mmCIF file of C-alpha atoms in Angstrom:
data_model
loop_
_atom_site.group_PDB
_atom_site.id
_atom_site.type_symbol
_atom_site.label_atom_id
_atom_site.label_comp_id
_atom_site.label_asym_id
_atom_site.label_seq_id
_atom_site.Cartn_x
_atom_site.Cartn_y
_atom_site.Cartn_z
ATOM 1 C CA MET A 1 0.229 -0.049 0.328
ATOM 2 C CA LYS A 2 0.725 3.565 -0.717
ATOM 3 C CA LEU A 3 0.708 5.971 0.954
ATOM 4 C CA PRO A 4 2.867 9.531 1.033
ATOM 5 C CA ASN A 5 5.389 10.513 2.254
ATOM 6 C CA LYS A 6 8.767 11.616 1.880
ATOM 7 C CA VAL A 7 9.010 9.216 -2.092
ATOM 8 C CA VAL A 8 5.494 9.272 -2.870
ATOM 9 C CA SER A 9 4.323 12.307 -3.828
ATOM 10 C CA TYR A 10 0.542 12.794 -2.586
ATOM 11 C CA LYS A 11 -1.190 11.689 -6.752
ATOM 12 C CA THR A 12 0.689 8.703 -6.863
ATOM 13 C CA SER A 13 -0.400 7.011 -2.753
ATOM 14 C CA ILE A 14 -3.228 5.340 -2.490
ATOM 15 C CA LEU A 15 -5.578 8.047 -0.737
ATOM 16 C CA PRO A 16 -6.812 10.342 -4.360
ATOM 17 C CA LYS A 17 -8.110 6.352 -4.940
ATOM 18 C CA LEU A 18 -10.269 6.712 -2.462
ATOM 19 C CA VAL A 19 -12.006 10.067 -3.380
ATOM 20 C CA ILE A 20 -12.080 8.448 -6.103
ATOM 21 C CA ILE A 21 -13.859 5.508 -5.468
ATOM 22 C CA LEU A 22 -16.073 7.254 -2.406
ATOM 23 C CA ASN A 23 -17.736 9.864 -5.719
ATOM 24 C CA GLU A 24 -18.468 6.621 -7.656
ATOM 25 C CA LEU A 25 -20.737 5.441 -4.740
ATOM 26 C CA GLN A 26 -22.251 8.573 -3.628
ATOM 27 C CA HIS A 27 -24.995 8.330 -6.574
ATOM 28 C CA GLN A 28 -25.317 4.829 -6.238
ATOM 29 C CA ASP A 29 -24.742 1.295 -5.230
ATOM 30 C CA MET A 30 -23.562 -0.905 -7.928
ATOM 31 C CA LYS A 31 -21.498 -4.174 -8.764
ATOM 32 C CA ILE A 32 -17.629 -4.449 -7.900
ATOM 33 C CA SER A 33 -17.440 -5.491 -11.531
ATOM 34 C CA GLU A 34 -19.790 -2.037 -12.459
ATOM 35 C CA LEU A 35 -17.239 0.728 -10.245
ATOM 36 C CA TYR A 36 -13.984 -0.827 -11.731
ATOM 37 C CA LYS A 37 -15.469 -0.354 -15.354
ATOM 38 C CA ARG A 38 -16.011 2.711 -14.028
ATOM 39 C CA VAL A 39 -12.867 3.915 -12.478
ATOM 40 C CA HIS A 40 -10.194 1.250 -13.408
ATOM 41 C CA LYS A 41 -8.191 4.191 -15.533
ATOM 42 C CA LYS A 42 -8.197 6.222 -12.792
ATOM 43 C CA THR A 43 -6.273 3.452 -10.920
ATOM 44 C CA THR A 44 -3.016 1.758 -11.722
ATOM 45 C CA ASP A 45 -4.330 -1.463 -11.684
ATOM 46 C CA ILE A 46 -5.854 -4.540 -10.188
ATOM 47 C CA ASN A 47 -4.005 -4.611 -7.036
ATOM 48 C CA GLU A 48 -4.772 -0.666 -6.418
ATOM 49 C CA PHE A 49 -8.641 -1.334 -6.327
ATOM 50 C CA ILE A 50 -8.712 -3.815 -3.731
ATOM 51 C CA GLN A 51 -6.475 -1.789 -1.573
ATOM 52 C CA ALA A 52 -8.738 1.166 -1.556
ATOM 53 C CA LEU A 53 -11.321 -1.135 -1.039
ATOM 54 C CA ASN A 54 -8.987 -2.565 1.546
ATOM 55 C CA ILE A 55 -8.936 0.771 3.116
ATOM 56 C CA LEU A 56 -12.239 2.077 2.839
ATOM 57 C CA TYR A 57 -14.273 -1.502 4.456
ATOM 58 C CA ALA A 58 -11.495 -0.672 7.109
ATOM 59 C CA LEU A 59 -13.212 2.761 8.148
ATOM 60 C CA HIS A 60 -16.851 1.691 7.894
ATOM 61 C CA LYS A 61 -17.472 3.935 3.956
ATOM 62 C CA ILE A 62 -18.193 1.737 3.106
ATOM 63 C CA GLU A 63 -20.243 -2.067 2.860
ATOM 64 C CA LEU A 64 -20.577 -5.424 0.809
ATOM 65 C CA THR A 65 -24.176 -7.195 0.642
ATOM 66 C CA GLU A 66 -24.046 -10.388 -0.205
ATOM 67 C CA GLU A 67 -24.982 -10.077 -3.879
ATOM 68 C CA GLU A 68 -21.807 -7.848 -4.181
ATOM 69 C CA VAL A 69 -23.054 -4.924 -4.244
ATOM 70 C CA ILE A 70 -20.874 -1.946 -2.507
ATOM 71 C CA SER A 71 -22.884 1.250 -1.015
ATOM 72 C CA PHE A 72 -21.475 3.679 0.242
ATOM 73 C CA VAL A 73 -22.207 4.505 4.665
ATOM 74 C CA GLY A 74 -22.419 7.629 4.784
ATOM 75 C CA ARG A 75 -25.130 8.182 2.158
ATOM 76 C CA ASN A 76 -29.144 8.255 3.186
#
C-alpha cells in the first residue's frame, strides 16, 4: 500500500483513489465489477483498486452485501 511520504507523493499514493471510489458510490450502489469499470482508468491496476476497497471497508465508509453490491455508508 502506497501512503504519501518523502518518496511517494500524494498524487501517486493510494489516497486519491479512495476519493475517486467514494465519489462514484455517493450516487448509487453498484457491483464490484461495475465500479471497477468506472474507475479503472483512474487507478494504476486491479491491486490498487482492491487495496482502496479494503481501506474504505476498514474505515466503515463502504459496505459489501452478499450480492457483491458495494454501497457508500454515509449516504442516506
